[in-house]
PDB file of C-alpha atoms and ligand atoms in Angstrom:
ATOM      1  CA  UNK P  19       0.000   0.000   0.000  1.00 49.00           C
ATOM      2  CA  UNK P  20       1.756   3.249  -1.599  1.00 52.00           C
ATOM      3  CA  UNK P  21       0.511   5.315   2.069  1.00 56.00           C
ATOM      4  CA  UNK P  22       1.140   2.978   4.579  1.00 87.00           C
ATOM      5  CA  UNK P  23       3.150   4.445   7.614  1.00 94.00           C
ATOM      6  CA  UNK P  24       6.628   2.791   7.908  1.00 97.00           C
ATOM      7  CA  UNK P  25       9.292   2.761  10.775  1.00 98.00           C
ATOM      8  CA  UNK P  26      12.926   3.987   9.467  1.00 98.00           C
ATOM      9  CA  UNK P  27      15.617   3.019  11.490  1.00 98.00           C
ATOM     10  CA  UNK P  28      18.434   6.035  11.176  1.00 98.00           C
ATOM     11  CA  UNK P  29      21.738   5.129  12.028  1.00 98.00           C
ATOM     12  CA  UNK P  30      22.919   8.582  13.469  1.00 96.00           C
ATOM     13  CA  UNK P  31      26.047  10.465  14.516  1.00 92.00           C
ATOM     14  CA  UNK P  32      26.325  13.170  11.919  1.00 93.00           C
ATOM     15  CA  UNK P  33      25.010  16.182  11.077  1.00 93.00           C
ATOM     16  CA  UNK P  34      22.929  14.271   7.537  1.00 96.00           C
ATOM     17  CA  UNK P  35      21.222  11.665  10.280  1.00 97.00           C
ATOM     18  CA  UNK P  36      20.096  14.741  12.202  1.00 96.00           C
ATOM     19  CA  UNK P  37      18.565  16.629   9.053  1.00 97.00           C
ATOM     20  CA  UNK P  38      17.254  13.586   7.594  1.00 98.00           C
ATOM     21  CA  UNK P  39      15.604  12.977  10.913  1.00 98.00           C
ATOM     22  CA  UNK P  40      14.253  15.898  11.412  1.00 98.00           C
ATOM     23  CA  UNK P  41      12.972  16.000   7.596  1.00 98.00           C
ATOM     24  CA  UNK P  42      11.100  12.444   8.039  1.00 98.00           C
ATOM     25  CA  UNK P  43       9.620  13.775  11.139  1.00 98.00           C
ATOM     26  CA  UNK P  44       8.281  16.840   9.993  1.00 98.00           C
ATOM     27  CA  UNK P  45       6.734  15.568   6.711  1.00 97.00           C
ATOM     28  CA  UNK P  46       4.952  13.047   9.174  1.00 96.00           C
ATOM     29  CA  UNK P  47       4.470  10.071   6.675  1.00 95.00           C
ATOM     30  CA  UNK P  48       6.726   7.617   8.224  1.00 97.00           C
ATOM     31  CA  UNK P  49       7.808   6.818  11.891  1.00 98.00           C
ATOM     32  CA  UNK P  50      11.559   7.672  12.888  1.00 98.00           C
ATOM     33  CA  UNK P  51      14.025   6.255  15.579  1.00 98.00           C
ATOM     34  CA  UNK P  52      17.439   7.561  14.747  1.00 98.00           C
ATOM     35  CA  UNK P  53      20.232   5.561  16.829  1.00 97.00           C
ATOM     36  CA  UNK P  54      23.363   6.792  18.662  1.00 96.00           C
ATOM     37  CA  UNK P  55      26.359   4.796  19.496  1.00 95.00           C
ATOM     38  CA  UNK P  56      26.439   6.642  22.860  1.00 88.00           C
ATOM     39  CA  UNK P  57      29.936   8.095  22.576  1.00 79.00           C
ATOM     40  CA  UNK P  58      29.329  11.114  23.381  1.00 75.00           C
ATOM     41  CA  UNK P  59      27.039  12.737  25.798  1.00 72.00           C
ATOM     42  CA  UNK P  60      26.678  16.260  24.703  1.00 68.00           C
ATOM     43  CA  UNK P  61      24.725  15.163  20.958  1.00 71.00           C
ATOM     44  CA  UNK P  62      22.119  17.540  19.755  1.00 82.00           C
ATOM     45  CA  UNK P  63      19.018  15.030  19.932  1.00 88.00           C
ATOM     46  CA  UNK P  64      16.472  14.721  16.808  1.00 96.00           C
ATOM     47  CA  UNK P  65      13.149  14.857  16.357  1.00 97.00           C
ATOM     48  CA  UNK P  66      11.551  11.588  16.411  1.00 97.00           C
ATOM     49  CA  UNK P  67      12.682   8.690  19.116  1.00 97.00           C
ATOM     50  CA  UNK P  68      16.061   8.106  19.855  1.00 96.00           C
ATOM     51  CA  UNK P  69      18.119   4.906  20.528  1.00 96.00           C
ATOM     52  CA  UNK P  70      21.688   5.434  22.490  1.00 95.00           C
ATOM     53  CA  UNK P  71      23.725   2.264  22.335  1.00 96.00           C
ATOM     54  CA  UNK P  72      25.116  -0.297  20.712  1.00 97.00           C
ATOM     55  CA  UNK P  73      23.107  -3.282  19.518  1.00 98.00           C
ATOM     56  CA  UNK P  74      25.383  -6.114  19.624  1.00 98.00           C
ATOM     57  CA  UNK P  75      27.054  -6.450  16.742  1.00 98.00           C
ATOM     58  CA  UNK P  76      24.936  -7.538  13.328  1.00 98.00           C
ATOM     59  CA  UNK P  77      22.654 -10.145  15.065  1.00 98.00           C
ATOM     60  CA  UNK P  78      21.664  -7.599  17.830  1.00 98.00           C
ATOM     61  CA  UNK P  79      21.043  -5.540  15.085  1.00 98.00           C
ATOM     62  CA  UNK P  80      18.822  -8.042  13.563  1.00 98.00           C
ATOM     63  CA  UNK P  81      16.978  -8.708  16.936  1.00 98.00           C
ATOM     64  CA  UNK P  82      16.624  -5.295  16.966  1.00 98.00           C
ATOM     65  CA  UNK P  83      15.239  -4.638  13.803  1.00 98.00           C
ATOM     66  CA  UNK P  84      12.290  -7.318  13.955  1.00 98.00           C
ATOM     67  CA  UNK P  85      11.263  -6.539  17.558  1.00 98.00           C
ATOM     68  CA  UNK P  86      10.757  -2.498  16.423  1.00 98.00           C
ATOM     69  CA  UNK P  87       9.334  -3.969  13.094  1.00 98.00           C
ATOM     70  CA  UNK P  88      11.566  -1.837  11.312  1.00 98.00           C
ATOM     71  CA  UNK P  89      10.658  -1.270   7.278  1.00 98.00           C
ATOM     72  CA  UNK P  90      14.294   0.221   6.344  1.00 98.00           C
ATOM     73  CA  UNK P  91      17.820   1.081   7.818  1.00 98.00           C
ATOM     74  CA  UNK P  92      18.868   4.622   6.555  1.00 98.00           C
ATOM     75  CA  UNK P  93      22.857   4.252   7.513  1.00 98.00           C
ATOM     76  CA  UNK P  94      24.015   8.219   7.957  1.00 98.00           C
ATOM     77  CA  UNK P  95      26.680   7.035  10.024  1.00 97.00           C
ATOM     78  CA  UNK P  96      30.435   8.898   9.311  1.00 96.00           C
ATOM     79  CA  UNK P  97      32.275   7.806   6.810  1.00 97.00           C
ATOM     80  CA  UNK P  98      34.815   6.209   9.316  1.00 97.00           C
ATOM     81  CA  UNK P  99      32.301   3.935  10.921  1.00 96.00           C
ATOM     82  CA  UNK P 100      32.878   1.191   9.436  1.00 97.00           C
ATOM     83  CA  UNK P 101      31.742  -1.625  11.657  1.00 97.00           C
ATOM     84  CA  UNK P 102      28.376   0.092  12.193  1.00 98.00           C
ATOM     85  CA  UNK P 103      27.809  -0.269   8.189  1.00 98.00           C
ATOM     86  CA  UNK P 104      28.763  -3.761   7.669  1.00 98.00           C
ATOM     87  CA  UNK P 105      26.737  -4.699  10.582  1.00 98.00           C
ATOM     88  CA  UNK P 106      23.721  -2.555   9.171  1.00 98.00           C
ATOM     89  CA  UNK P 107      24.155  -4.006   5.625  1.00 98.00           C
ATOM     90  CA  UNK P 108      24.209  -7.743   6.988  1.00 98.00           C
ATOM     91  CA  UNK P 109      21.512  -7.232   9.513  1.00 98.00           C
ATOM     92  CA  UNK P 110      19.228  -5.456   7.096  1.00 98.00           C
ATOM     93  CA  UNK P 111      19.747  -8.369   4.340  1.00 98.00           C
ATOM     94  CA  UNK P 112      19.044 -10.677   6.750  1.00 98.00           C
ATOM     95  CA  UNK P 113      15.967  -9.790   8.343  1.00 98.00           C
ATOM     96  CA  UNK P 114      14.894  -8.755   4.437  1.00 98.00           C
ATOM     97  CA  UNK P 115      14.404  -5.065   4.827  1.00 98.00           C
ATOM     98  CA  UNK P 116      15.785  -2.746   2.171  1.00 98.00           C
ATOM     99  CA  UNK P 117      19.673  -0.662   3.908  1.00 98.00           C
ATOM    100  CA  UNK P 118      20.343   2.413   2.284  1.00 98.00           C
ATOM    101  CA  UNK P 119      23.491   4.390   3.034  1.00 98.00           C
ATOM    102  CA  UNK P 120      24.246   8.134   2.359  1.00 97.00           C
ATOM    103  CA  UNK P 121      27.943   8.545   1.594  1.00 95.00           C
ATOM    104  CA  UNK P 122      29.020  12.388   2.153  1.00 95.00           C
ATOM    105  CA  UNK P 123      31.984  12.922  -1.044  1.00 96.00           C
ATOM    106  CA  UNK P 124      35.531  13.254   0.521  1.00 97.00           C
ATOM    107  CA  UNK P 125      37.667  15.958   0.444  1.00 98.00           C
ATOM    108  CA  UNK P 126      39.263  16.343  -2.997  1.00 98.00           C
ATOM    109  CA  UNK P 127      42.707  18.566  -2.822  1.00 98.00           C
ATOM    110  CA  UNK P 128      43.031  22.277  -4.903  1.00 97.00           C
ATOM    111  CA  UNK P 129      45.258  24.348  -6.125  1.00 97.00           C
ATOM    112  CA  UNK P 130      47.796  25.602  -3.503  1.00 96.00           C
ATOM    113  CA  UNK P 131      47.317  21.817  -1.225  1.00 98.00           C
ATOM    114  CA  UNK P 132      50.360  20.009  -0.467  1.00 98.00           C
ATOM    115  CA  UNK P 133      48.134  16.722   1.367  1.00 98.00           C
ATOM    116  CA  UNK P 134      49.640  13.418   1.313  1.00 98.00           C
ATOM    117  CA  UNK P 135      47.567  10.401   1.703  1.00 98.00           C
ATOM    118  CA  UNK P 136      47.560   7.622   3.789  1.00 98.00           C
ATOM    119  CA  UNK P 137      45.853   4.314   3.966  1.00 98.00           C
ATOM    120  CA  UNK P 138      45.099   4.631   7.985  1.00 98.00           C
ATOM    121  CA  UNK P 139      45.925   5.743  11.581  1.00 98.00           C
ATOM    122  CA  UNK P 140      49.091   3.668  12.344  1.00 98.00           C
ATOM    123  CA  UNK P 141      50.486   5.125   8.448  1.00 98.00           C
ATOM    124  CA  UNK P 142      49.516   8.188   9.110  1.00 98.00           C
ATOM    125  CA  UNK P 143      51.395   7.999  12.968  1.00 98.00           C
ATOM    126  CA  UNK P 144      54.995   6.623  10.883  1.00 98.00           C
ATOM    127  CA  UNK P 145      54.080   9.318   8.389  1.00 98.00           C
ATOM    128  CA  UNK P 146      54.313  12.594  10.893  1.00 98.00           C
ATOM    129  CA  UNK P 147      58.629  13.750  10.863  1.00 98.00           C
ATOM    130  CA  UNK P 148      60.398  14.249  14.219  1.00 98.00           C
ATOM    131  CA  UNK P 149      59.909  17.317  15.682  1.00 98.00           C
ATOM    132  CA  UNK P 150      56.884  18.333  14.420  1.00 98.00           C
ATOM    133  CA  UNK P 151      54.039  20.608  15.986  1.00 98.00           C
ATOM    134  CA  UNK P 152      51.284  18.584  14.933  1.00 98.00           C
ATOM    135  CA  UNK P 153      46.970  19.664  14.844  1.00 98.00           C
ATOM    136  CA  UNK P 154      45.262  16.604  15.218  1.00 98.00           C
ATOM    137  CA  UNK P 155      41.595  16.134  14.745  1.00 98.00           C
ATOM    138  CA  UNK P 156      41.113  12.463  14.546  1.00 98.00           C
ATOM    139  CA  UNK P 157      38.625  12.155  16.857  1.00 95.00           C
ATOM    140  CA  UNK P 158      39.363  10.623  20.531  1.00 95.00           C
ATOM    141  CA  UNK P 159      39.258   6.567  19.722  1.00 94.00           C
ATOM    142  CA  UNK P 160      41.944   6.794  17.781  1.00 96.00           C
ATOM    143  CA  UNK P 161      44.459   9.732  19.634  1.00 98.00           C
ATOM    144  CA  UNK P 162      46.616   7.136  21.920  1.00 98.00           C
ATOM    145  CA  UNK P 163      48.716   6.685  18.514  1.00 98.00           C
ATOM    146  CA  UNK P 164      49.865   9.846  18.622  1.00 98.00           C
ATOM    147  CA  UNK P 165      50.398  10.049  22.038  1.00 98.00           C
ATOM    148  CA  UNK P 166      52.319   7.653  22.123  1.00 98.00           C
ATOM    149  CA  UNK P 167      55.378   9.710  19.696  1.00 98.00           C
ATOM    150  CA  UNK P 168      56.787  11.662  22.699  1.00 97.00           C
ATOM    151  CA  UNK P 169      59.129  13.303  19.402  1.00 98.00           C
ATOM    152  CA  UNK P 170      56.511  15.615  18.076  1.00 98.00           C
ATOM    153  CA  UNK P 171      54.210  17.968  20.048  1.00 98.00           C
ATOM    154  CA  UNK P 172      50.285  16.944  19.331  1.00 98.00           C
ATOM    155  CA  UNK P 173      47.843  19.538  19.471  1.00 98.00           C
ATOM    156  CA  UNK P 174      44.457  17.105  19.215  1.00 98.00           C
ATOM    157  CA  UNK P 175      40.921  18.494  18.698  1.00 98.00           C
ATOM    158  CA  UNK P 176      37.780  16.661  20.146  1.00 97.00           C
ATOM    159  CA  UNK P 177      34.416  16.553  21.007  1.00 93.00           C
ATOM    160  CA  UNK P 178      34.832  15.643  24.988  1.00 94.00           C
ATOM    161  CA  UNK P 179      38.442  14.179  26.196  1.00 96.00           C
ATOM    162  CA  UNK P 180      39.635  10.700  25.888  1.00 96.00           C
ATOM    163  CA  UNK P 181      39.864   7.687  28.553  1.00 94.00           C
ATOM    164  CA  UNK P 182      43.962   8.116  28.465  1.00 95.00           C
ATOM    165  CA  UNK P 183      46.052   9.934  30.096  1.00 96.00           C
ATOM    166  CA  UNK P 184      47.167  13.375  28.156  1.00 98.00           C
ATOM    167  CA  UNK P 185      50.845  13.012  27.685  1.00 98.00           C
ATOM    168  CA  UNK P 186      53.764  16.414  28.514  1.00 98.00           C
ATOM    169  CA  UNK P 187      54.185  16.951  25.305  1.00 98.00           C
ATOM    170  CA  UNK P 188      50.243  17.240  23.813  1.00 98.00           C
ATOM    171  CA  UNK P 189      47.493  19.423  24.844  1.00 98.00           C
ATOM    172  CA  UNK P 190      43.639  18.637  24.365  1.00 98.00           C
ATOM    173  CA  UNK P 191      41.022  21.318  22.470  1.00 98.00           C
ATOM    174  CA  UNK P 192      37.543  20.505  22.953  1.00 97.00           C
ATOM    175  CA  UNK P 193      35.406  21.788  21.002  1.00 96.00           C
ATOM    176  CA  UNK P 194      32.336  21.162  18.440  1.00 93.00           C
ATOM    177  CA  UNK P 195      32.152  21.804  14.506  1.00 93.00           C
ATOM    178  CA  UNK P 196      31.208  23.579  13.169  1.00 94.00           C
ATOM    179  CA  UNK P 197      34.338  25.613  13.055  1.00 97.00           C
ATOM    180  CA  UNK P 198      35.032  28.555  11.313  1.00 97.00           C
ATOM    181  CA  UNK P 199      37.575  29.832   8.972  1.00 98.00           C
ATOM    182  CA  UNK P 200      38.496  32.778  11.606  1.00 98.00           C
ATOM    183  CA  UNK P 201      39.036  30.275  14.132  1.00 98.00           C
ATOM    184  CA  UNK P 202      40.899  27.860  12.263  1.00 98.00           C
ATOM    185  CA  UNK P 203      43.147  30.442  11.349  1.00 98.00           C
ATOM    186  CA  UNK P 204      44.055  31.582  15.060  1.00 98.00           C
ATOM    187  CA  UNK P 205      44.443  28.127  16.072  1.00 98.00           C
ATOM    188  CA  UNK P 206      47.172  27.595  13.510  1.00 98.00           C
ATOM    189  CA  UNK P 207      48.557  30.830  14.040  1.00 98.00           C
ATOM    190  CA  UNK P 208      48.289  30.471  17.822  1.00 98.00           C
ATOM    191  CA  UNK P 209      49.332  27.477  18.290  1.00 98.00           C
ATOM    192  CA  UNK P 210      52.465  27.035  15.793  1.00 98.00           C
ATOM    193  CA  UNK P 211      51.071  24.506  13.869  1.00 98.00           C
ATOM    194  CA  UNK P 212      52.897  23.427  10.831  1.00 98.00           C
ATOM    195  CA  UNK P 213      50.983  20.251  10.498  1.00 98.00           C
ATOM    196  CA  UNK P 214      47.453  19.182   9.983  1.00 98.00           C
ATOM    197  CA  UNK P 215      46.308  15.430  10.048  1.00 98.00           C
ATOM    198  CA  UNK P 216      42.950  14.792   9.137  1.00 98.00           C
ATOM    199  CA  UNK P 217      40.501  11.989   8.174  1.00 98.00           C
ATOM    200  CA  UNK P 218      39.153  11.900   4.757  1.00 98.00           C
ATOM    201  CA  UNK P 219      35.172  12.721   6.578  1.00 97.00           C
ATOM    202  CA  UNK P 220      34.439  14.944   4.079  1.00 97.00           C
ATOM    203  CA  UNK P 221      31.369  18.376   4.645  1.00 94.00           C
ATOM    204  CA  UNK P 222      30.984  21.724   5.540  1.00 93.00           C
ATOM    205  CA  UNK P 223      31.401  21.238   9.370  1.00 91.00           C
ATOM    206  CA  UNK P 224      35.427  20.890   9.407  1.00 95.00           C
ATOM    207  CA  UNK P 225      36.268  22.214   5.817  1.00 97.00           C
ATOM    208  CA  UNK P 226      37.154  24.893   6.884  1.00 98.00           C
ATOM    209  CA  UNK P 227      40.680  23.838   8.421  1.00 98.00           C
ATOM    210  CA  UNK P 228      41.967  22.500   5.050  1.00 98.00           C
ATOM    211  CA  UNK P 229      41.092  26.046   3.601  1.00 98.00           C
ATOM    212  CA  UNK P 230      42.988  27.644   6.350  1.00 98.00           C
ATOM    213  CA  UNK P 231      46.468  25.079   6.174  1.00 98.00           C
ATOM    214  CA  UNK P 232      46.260  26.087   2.706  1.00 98.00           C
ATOM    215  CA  UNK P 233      46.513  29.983   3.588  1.00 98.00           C
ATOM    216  CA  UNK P 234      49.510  28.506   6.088  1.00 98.00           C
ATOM    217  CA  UNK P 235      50.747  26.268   3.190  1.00 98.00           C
ATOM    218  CA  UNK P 236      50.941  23.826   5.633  1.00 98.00           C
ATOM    219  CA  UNK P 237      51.233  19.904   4.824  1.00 98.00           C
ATOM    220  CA  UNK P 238      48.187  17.758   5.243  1.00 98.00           C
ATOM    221  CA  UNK P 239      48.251  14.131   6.094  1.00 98.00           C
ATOM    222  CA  UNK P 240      44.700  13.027   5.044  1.00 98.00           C
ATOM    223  CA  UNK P 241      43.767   9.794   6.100  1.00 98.00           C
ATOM    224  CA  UNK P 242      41.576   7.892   3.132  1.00 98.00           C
ATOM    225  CA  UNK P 243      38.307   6.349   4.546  1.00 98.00           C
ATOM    226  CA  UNK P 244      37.649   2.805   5.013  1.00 97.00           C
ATOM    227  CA  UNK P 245      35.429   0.269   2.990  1.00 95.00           C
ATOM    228  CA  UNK P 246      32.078   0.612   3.382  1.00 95.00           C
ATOM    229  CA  UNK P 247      29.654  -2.638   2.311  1.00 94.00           C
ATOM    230  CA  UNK P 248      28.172  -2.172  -1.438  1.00 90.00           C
ATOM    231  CA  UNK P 249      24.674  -1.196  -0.298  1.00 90.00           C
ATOM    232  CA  UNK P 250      22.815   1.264  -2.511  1.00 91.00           C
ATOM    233  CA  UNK P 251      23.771   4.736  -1.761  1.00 91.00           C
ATOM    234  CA  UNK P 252      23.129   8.279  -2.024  1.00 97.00           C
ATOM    235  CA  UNK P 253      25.601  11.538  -1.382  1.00 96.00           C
ATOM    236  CA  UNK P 254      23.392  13.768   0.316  1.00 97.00           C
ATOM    237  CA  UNK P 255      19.764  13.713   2.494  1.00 98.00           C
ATOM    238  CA  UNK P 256      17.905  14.596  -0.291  1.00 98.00           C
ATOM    239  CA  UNK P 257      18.707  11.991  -2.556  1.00 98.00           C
ATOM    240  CA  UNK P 258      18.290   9.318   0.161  1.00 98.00           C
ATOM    241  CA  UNK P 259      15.365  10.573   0.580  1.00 98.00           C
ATOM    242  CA  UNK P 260      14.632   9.850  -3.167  1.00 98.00           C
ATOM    243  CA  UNK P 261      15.342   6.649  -2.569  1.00 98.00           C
ATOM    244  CA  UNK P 262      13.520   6.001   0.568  1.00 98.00           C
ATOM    245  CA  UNK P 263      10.052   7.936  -1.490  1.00 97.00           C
ATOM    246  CA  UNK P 264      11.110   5.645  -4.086  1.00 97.00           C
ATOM    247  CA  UNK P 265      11.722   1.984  -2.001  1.00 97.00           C
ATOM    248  CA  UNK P 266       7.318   2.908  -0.148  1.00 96.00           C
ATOM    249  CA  UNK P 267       5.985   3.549  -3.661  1.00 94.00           C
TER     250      UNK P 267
HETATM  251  P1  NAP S  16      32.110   1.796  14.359  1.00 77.91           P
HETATM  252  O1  NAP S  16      33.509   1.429  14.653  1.00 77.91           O
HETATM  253  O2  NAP S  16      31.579   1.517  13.008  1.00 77.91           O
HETATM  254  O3  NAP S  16      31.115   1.146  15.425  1.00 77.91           O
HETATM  255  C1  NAP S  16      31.526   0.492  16.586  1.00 77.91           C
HETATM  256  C2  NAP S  16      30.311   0.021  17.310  1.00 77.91           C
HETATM  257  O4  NAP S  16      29.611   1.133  17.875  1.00 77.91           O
HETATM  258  C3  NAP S  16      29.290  -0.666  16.413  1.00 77.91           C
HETATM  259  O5  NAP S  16      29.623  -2.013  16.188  1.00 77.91           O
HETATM  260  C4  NAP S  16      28.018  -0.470  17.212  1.00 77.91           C
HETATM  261  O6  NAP S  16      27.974  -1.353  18.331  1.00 77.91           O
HETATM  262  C5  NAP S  16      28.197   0.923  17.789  1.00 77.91           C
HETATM  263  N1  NAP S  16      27.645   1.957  16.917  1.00 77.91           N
HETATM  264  C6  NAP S  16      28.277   2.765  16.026  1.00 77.91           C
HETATM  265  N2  NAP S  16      27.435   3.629  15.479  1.00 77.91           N
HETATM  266  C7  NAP S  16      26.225   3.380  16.011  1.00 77.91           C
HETATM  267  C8  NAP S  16      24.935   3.957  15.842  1.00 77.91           C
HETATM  268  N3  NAP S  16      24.718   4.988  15.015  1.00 77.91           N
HETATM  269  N4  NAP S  16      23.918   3.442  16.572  1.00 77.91           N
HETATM  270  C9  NAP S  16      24.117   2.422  17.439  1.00 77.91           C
HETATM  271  N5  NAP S  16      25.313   1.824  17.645  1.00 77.91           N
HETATM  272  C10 NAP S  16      26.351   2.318  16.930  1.00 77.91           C
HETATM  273  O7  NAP S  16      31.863   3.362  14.606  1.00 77.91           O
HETATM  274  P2  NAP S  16      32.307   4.343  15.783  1.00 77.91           P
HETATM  275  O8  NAP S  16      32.896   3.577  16.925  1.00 77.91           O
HETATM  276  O9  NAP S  16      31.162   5.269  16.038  1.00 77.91           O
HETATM  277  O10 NAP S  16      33.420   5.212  15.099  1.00 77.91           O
HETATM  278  C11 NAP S  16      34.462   4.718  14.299  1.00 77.91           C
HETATM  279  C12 NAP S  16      35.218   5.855  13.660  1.00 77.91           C
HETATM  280  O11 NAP S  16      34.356   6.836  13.085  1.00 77.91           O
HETATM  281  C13 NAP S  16      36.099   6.615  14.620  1.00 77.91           C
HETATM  282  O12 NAP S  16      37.271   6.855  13.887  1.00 77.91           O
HETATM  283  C14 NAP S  16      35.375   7.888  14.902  1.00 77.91           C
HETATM  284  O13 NAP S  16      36.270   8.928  15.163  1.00 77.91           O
HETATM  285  C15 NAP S  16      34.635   8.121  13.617  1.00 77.91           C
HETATM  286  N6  NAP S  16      33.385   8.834  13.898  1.00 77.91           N
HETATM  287  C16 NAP S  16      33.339  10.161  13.777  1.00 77.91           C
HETATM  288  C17 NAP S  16      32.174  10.832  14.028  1.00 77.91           C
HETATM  289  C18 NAP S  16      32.112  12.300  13.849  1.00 77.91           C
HETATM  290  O14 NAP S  16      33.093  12.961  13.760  1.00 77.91           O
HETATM  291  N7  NAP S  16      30.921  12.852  13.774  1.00 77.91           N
HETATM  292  C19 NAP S  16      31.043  10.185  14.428  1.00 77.91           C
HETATM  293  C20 NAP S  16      31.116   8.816  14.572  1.00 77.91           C
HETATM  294  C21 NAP S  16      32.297   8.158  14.291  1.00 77.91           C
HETATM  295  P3  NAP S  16      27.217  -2.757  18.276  1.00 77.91           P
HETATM  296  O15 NAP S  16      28.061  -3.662  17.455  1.00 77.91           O
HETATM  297  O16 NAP S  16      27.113  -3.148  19.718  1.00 77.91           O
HETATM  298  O17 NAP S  16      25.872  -2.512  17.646  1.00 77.91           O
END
């Protein structure tokens, strides 16, 4: 039946889960829970119910998805979550029920960028020379790498601080994205910095340091993304939503 009301399970934790959320929920044809891995605690909640936790790897996820009779996973999850995805992807399959996933574009370097690529954290860690003063914004799961090089000075950037121990030689800035290109710019400039490492995450939110190491001509390490499962997918919320309109007609 073209109007029957559906349940769409939202993997969340970016700024696309939120606004396709929020979009679902206001058009008022479908039901919404958007899900949270629970990392951190200061998340801006959307409309529509929430789920915070983890649901056991892919046959949690499974459990989960017939006891909520879910009709369809929308996977808005960042482009580093990898274990979330496969686990959506399998899940979904198995318990029959379409998974669509909304991959944001990466990053793509311009004129006046001097980035180098790597494959991951630990060759992005060998990758960073002796000595340097290093802006890091890598997230907190994945900072005890760089920690743990007591020969460069690490200047990391998260949303709330990590379970370790901050080391002599780094100091911690918490803080949210969006960030802008002002503040990127006195950061650098403030503290030093004539590095930038960086995942591959791609939007608006955190652009706006690659425009300002540019200004800097500072070096980028960019960290390239990890393999997502081949589910259908779309590059923005408005064409998943095309394909969510499209899956209930
Ligand atoms: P992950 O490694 O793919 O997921 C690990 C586990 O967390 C999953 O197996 C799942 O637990 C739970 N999980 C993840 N996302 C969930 C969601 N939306 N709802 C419910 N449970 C969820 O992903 P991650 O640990 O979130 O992050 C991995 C990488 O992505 C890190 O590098 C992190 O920095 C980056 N990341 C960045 C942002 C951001 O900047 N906005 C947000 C998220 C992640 P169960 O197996 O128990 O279900």
């Amino acid at each position: 039946m073209p109007d029957e009301r559906k349940r769409i399970l939202i993997l969340g934790g970016t700024v696309e889960a939120r606004n396709l959320a929020n979009t679902l929920v206001s058009r008022g044809r479908h039901d919404v829970i958007t899900s949270f891995a629970g990392a951190t605690t200061t998340r801006k909640a959307p409309k529509g119910e929430v789920h915070v936790g983890g649901f056991g790897g892919t046959e949690g996820l499974r459990t989960f998805i017939e006891r909520e009779r879910i009709d369809l996973v929308a996977d808005t999850t960042h482009p580093f979550a990898a274990r979330i995805s496969a686990n959506a992807a399998a899940a979904s399959h198995a318990a029959g029920i379409a998974c669509f996933r909304l991959d944001r574009p990466p990053w793509e370097p311009q004129p006046g960028d001097d980035w180098c690529f790597v494959a991951d954290i630990d060759a992005c860690v060998e990758a960073i020379p002796a000595g340097a003063n290093v802006f890091v914004t890598v997230g907190r799961q994945e900072i005890g790498a760089f920690f743990a090089r007591d020969d460069i000075r690490v200047v990391a950037r998260m949303i709330e601080p990590p379970a370790l121990e901050v080391p002599a030689h780094a100091e911690l800035v918490l803080a949210r994205p969006p960030f802008s290109l002002d503040e990127e710019r006195a950061l650098i400039d403030d503290k030093k910095i004539d590095l930038l490492v960086s995942k591959n995450s791609g939007g608006e939110s955190t652009r706006t340091k690659l425009t300002a190491a540019r200004e800097f001509s500072l070096p980028v390490i960019m960290i390239e993304r990890p393999a997502k499962p081949a589910t259908v997918a779309a590059s923005c919320v408005e064409d998943i939503i095309t394909l969510i309109d499209r899956h209930f007609a």
